[in-house]
PDB file of N, CA, C and O in Angstrom:
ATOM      1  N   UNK G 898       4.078 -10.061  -3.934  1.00  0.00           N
ATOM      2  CA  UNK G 898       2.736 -10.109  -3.403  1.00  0.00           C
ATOM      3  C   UNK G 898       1.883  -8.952  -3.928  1.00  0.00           C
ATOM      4  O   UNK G 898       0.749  -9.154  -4.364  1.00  0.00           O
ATOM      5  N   UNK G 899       2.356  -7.919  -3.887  1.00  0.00           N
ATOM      6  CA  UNK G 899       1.888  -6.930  -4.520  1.00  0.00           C
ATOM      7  C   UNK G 899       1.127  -6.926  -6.593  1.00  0.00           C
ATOM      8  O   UNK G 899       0.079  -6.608  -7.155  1.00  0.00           O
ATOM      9  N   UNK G 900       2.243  -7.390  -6.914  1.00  0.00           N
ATOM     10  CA  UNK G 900       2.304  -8.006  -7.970  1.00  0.00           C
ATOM     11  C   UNK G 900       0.891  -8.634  -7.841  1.00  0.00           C
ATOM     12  O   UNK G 900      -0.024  -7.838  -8.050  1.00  0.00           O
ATOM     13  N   UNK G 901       0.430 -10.289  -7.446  1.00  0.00           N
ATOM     14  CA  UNK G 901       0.012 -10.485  -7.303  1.00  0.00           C
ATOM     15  C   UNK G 901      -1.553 -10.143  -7.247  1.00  0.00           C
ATOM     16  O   UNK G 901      -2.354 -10.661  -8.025  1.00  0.00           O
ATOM     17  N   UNK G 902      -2.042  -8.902  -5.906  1.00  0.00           N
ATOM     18  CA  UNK G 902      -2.957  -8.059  -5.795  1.00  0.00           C
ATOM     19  C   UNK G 902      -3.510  -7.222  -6.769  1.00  0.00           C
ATOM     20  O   UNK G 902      -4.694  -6.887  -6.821  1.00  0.00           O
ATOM     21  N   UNK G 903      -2.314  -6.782  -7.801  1.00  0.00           N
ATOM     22  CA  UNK G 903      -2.898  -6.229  -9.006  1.00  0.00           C
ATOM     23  C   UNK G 903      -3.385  -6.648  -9.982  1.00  0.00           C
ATOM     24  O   UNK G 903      -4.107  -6.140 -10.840  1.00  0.00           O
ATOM     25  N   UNK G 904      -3.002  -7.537  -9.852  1.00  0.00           N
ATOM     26  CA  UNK G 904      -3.494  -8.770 -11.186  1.00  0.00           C
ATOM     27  C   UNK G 904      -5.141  -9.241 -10.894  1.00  0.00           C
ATOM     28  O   UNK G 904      -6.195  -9.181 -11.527  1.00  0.00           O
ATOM     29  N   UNK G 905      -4.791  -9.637  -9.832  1.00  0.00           N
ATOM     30  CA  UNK G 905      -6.710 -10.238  -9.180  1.00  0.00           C
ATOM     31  C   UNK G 905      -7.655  -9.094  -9.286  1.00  0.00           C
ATOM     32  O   UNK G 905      -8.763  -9.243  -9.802  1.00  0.00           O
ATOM     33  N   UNK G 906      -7.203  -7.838  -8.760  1.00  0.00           N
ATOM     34  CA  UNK G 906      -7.895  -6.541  -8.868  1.00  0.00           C
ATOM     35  C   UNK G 906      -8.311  -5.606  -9.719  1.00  0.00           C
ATOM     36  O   UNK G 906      -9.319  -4.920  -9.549  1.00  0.00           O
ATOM     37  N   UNK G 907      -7.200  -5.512 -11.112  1.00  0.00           N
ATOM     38  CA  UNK G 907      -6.823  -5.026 -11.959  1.00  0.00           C
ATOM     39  C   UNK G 907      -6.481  -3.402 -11.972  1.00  0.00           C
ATOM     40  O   UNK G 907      -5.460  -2.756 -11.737  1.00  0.00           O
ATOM     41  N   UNK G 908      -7.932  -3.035 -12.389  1.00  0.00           N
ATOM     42  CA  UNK G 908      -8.092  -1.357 -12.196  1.00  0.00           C
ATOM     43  C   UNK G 908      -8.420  -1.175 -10.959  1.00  0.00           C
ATOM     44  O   UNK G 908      -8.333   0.020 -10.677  1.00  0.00           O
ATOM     45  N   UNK G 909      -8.720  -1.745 -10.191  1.00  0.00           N
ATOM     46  CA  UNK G 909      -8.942  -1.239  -8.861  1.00  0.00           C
ATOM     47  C   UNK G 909      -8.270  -0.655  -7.628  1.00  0.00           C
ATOM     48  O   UNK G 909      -8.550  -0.015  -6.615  1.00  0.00           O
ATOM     49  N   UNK G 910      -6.799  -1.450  -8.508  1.00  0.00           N
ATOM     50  CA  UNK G 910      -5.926  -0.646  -7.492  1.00  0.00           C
ATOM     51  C   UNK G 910      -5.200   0.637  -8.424  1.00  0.00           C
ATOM     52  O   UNK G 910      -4.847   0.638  -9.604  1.00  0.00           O
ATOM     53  N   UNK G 911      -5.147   1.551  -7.532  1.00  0.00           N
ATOM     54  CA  UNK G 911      -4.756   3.023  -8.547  1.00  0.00           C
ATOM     55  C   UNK G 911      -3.351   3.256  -8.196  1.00  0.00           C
ATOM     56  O   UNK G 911      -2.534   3.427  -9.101  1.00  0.00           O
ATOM     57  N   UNK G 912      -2.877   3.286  -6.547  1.00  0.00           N
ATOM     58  CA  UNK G 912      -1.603   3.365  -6.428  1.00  0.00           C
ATOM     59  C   UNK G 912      -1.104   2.226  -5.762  1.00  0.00           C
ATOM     60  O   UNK G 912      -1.885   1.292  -5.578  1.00  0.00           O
ATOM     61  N   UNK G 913       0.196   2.132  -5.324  1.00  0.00           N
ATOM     62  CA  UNK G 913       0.934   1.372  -4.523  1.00  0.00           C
ATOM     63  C   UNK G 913       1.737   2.213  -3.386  1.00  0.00           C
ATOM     64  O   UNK G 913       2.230   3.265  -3.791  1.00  0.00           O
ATOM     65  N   UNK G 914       1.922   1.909  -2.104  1.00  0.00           N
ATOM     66  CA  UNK G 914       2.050   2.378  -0.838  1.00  0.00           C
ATOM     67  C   UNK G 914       3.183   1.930  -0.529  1.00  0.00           C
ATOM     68  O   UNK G 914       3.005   0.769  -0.160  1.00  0.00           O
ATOM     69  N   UNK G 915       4.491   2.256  -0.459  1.00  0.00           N
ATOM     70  CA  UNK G 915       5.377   1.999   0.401  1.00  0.00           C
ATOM     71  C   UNK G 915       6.657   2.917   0.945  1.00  0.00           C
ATOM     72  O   UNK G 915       7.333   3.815   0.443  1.00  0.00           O
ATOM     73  N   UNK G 916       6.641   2.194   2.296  1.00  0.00           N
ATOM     74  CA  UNK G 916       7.622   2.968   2.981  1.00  0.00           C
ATOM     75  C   UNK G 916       9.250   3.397   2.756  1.00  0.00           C
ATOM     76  O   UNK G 916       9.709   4.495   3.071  1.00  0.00           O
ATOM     77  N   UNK G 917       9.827   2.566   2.294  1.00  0.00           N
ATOM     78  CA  UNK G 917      11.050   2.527   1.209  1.00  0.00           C
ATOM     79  C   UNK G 917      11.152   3.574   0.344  1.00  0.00           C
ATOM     80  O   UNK G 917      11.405   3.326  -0.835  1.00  0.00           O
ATOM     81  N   UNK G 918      10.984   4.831   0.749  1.00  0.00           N
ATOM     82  CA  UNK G 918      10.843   5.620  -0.660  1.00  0.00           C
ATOM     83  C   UNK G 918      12.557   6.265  -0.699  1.00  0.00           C
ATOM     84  O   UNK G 918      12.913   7.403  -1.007  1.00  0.00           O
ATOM     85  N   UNK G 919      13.273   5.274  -0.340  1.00  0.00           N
ATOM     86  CA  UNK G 919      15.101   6.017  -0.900  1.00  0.00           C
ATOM     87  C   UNK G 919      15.342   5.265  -2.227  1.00  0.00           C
ATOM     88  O   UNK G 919      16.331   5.414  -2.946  1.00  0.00           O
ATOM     89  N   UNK G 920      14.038   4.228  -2.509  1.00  0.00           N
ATOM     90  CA  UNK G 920      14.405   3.786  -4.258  1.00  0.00           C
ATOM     91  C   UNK G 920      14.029   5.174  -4.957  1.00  0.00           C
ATOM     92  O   UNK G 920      13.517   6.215  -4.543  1.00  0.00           O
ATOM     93  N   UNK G 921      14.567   4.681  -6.364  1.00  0.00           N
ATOM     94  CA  UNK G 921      14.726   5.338  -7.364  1.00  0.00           C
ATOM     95  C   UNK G 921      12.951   5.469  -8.012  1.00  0.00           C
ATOM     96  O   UNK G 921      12.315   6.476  -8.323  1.00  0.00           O
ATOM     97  N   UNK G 922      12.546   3.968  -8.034  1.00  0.00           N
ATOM     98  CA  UNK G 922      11.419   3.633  -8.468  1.00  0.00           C
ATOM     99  C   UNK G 922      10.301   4.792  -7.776  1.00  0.00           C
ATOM    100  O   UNK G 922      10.098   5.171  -6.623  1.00  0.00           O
ATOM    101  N   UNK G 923       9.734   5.112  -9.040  1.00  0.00           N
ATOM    102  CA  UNK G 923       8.327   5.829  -8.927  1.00  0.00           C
ATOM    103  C   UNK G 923       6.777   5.202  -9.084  1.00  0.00           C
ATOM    104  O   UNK G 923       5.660   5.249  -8.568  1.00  0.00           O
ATOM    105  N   UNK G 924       7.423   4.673 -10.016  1.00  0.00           N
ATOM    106  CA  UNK G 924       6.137   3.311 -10.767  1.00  0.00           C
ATOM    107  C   UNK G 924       6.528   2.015 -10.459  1.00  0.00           C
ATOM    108  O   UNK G 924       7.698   1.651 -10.340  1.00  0.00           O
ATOM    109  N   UNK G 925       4.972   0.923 -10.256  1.00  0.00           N
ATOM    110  CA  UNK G 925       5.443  -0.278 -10.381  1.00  0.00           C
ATOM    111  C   UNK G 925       4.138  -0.576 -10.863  1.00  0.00           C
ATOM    112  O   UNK G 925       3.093  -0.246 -10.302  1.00  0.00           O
ATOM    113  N   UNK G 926       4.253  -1.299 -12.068  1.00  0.00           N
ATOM    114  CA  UNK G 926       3.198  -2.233 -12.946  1.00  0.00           C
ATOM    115  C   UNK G 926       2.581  -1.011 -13.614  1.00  0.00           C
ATOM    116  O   UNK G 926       1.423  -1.119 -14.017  1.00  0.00           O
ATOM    117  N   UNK G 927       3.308   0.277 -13.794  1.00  0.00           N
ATOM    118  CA  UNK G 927       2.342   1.339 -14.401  1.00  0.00           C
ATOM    119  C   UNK G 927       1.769   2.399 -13.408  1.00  0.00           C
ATOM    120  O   UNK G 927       1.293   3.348 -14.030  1.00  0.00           O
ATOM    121  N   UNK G 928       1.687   2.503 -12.272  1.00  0.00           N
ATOM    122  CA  UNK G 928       0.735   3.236 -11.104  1.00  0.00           C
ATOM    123  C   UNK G 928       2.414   3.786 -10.065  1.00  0.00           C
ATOM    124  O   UNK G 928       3.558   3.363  -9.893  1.00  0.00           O
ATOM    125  N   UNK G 929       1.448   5.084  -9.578  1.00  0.00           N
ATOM    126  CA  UNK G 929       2.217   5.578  -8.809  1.00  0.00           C
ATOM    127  C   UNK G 929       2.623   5.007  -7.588  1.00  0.00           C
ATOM    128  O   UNK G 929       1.663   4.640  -6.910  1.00  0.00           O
ATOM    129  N   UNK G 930       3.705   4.815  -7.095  1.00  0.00           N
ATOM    130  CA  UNK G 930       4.331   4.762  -5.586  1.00  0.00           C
ATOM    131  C   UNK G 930       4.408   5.931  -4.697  1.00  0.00           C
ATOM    132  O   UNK G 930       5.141   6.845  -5.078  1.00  0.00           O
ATOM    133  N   UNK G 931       3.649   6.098  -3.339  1.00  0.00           N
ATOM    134  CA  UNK G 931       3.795   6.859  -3.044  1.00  0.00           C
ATOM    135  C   UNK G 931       4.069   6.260  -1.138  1.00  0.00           C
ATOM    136  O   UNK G 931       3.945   5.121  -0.687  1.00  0.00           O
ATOM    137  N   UNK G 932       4.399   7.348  -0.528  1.00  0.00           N
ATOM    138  CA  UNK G 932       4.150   6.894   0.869  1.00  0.00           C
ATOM    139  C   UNK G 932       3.484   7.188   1.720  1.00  0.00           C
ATOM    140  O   UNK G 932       2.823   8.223   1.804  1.00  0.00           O
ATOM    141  N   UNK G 933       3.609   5.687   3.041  1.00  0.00           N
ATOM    142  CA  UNK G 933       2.196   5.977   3.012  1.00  0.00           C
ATOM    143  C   UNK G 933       1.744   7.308   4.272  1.00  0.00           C
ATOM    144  O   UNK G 933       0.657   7.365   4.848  1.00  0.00           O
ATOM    145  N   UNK G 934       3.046   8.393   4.482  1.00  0.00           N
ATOM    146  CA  UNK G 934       2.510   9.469   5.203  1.00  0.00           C
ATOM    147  C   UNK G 934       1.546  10.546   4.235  1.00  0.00           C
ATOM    148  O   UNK G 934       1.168  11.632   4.674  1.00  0.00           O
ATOM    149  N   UNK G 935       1.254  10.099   2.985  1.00  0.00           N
ATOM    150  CA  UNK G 935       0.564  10.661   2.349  1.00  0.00           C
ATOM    151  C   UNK G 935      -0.944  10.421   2.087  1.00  0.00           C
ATOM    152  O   UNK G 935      -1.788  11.149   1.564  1.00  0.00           O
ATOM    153  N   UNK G 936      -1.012   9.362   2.533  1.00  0.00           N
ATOM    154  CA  UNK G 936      -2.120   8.858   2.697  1.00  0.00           C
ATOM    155  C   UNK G 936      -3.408   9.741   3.765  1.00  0.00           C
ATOM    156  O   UNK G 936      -3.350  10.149   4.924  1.00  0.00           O
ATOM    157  N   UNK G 937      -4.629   9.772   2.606  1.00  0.00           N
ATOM    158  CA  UNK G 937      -5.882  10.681   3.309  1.00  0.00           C
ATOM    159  C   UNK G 937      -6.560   9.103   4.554  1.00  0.00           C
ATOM    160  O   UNK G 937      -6.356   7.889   4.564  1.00  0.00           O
ATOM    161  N   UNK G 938      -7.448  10.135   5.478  1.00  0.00           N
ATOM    162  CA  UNK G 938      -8.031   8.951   5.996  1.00  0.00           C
ATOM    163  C   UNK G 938      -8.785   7.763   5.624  1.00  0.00           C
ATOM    164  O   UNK G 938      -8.543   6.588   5.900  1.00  0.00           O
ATOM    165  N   UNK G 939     -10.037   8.420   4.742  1.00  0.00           N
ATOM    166  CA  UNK G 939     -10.637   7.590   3.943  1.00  0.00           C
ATOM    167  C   UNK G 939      -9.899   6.700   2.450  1.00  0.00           C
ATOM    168  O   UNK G 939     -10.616   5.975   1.760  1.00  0.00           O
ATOM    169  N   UNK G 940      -9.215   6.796   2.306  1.00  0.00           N
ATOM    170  CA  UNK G 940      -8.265   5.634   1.555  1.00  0.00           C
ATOM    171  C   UNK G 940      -8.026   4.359   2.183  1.00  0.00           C
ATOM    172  O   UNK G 940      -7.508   4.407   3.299  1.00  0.00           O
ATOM    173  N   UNK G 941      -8.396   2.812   1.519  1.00  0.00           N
ATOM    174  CA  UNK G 941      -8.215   1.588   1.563  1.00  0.00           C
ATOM    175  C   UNK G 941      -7.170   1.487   1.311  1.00  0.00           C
ATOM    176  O   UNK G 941      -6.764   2.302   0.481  1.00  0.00           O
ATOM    177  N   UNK G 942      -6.300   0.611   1.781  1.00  0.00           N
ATOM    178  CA  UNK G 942      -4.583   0.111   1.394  1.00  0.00           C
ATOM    179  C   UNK G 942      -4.848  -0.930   2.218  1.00  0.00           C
ATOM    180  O   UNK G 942      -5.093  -1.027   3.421  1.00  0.00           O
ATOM    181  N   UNK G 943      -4.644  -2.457   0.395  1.00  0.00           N
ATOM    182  CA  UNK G 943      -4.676  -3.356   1.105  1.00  0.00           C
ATOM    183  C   UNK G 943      -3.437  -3.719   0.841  1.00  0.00           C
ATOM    184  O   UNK G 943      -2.777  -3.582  -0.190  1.00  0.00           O
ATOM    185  N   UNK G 944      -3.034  -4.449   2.410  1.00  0.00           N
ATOM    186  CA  UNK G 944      -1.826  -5.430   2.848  1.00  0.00           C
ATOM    187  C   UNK G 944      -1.435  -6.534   2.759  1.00  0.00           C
ATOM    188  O   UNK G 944      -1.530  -7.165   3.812  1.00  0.00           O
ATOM    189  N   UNK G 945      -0.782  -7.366   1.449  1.00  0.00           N
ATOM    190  CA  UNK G 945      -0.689  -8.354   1.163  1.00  0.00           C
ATOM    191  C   UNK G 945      -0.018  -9.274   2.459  1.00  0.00           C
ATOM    192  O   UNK G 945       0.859 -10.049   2.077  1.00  0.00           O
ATOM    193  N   UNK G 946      -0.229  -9.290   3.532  1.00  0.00           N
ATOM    194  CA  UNK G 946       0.308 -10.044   4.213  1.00  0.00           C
ATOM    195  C   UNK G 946      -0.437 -10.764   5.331  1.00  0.00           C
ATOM    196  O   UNK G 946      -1.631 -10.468   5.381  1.00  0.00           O
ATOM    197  N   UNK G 947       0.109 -11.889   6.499  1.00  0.00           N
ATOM    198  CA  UNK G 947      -0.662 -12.076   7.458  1.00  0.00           C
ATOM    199  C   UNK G 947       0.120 -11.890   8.898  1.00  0.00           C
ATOM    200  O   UNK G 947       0.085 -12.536   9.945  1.00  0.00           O
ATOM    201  N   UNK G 948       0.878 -10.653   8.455  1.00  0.00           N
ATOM    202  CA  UNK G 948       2.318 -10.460   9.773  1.00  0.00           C
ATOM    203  C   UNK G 948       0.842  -9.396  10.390  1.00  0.00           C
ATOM    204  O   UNK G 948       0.061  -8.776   9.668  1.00  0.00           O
ATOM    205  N   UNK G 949       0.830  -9.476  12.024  1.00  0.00           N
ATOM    206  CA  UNK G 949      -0.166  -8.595  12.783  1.00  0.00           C
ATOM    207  C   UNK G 949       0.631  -7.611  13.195  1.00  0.00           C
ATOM    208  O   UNK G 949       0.297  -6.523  13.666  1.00  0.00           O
ATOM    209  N   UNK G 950       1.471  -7.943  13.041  1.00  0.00           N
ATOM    210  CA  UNK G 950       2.846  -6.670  13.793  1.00  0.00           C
ATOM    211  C   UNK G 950       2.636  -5.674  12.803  1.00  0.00           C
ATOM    212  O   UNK G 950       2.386  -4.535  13.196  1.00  0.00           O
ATOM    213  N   UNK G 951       2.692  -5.901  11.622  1.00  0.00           N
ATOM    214  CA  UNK G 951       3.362  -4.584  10.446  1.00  0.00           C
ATOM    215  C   UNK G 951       1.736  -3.798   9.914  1.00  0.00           C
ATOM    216  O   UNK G 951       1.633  -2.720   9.329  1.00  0.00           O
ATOM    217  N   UNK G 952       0.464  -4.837  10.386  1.00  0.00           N
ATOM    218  CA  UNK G 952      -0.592  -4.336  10.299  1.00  0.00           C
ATOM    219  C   UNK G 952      -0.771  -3.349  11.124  1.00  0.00           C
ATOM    220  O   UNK G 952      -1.115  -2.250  10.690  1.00  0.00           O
ATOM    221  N   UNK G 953      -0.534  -3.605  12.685  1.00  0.00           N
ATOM    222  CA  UNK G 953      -0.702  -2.497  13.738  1.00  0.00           C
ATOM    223  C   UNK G 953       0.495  -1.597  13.563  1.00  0.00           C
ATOM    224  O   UNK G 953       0.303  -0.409  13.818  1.00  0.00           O
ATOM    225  N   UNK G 954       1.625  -1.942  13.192  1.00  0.00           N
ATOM    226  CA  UNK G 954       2.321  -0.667  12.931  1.00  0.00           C
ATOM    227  C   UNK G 954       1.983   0.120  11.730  1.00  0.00           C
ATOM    228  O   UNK G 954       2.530   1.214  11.870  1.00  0.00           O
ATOM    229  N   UNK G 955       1.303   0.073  10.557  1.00  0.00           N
ATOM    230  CA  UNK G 955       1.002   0.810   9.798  1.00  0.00           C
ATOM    231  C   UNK G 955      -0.559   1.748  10.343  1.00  0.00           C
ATOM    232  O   UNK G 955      -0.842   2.935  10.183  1.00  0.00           O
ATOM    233  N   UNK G 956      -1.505   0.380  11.167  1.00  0.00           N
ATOM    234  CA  UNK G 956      -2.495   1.234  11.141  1.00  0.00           C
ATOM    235  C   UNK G 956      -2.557   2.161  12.423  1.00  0.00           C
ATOM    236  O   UNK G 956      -3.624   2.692  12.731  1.00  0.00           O
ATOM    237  N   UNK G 957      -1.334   2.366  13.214  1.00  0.00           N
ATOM    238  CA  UNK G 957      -1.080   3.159  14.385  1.00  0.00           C
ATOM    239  C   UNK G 957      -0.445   4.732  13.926  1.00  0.00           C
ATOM    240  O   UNK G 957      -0.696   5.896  14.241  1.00  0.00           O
ATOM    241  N   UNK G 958       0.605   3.978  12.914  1.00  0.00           N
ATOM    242  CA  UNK G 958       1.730   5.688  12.384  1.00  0.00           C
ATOM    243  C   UNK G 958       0.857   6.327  11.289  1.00  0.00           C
ATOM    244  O   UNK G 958       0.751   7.541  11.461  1.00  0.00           O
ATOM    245  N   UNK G 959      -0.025   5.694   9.836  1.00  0.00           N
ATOM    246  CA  UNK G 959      -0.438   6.427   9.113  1.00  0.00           C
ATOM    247  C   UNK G 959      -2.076   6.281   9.198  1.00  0.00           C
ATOM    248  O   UNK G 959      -2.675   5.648  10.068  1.00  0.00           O
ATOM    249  N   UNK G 960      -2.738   7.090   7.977  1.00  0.00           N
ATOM    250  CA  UNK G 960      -3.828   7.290   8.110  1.00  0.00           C
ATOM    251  C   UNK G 960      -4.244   5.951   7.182  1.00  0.00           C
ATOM    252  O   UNK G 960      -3.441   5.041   6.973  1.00  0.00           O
ATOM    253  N   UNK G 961      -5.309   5.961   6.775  1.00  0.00           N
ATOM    254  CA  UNK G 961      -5.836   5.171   6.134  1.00  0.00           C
ATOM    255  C   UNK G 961      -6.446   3.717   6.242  1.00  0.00           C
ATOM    256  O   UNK G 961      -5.857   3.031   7.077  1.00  0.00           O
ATOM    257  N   UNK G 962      -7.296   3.205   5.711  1.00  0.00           N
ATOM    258  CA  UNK G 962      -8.002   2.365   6.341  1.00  0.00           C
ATOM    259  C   UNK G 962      -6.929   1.096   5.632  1.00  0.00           C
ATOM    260  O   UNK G 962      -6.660   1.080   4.431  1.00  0.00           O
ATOM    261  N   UNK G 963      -6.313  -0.099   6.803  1.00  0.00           N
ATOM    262  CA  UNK G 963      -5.191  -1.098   6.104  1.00  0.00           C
ATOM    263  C   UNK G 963      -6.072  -2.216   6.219  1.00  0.00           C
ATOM    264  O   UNK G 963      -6.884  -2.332   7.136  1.00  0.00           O
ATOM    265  N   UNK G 964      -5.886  -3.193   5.121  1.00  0.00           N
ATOM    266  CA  UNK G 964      -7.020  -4.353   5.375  1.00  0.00           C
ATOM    267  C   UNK G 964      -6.048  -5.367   4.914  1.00  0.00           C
ATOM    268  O   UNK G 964      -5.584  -5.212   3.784  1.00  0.00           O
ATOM    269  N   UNK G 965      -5.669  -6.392   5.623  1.00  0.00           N
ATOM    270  CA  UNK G 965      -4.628  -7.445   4.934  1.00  0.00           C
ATOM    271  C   UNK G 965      -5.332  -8.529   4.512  1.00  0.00           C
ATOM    272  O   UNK G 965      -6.435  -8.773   5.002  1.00  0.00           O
ATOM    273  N   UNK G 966      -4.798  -9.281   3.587  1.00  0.00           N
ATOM    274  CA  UNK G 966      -5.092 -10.208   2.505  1.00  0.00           C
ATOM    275  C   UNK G 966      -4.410 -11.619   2.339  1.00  0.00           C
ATOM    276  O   UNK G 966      -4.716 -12.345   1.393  1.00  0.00           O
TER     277      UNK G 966
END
């Protein structure tokens, strides 16, 4: 899905956000992975999904503005 989002977007998306950070992976499609307790407030991170659960749990624990898709 992610995949996906970058393709429609292209340059627009700069990084990728996820919580999983015991992979190895740093990059995916070229752009940094980072997590998302790193995240400033004013940062967009959109959520390829339509689960309401994992929306309110992201937009409760980190910062940033989550908009799902």
């Amino acid at each position: 899905k992610a995949a996906f989002v970058d393709t429609v977007l292209k340059k627009k998306i700069i990084k990728f956000v996820d919580e999983n950070m015991t992979q190895s992976k740093k990059l995916f499609r070229n752009k940094k992975i980072i997590h998302p307790k790193k995240l400033k407030k004013n940062e967009i991170i959109i959520v390829p999904t339509s689960k309401k659960i994992l929306l309110d749990k992201l937009r409760n624990k980190y910062n940033g503005k989550f908009i799902n898709v």
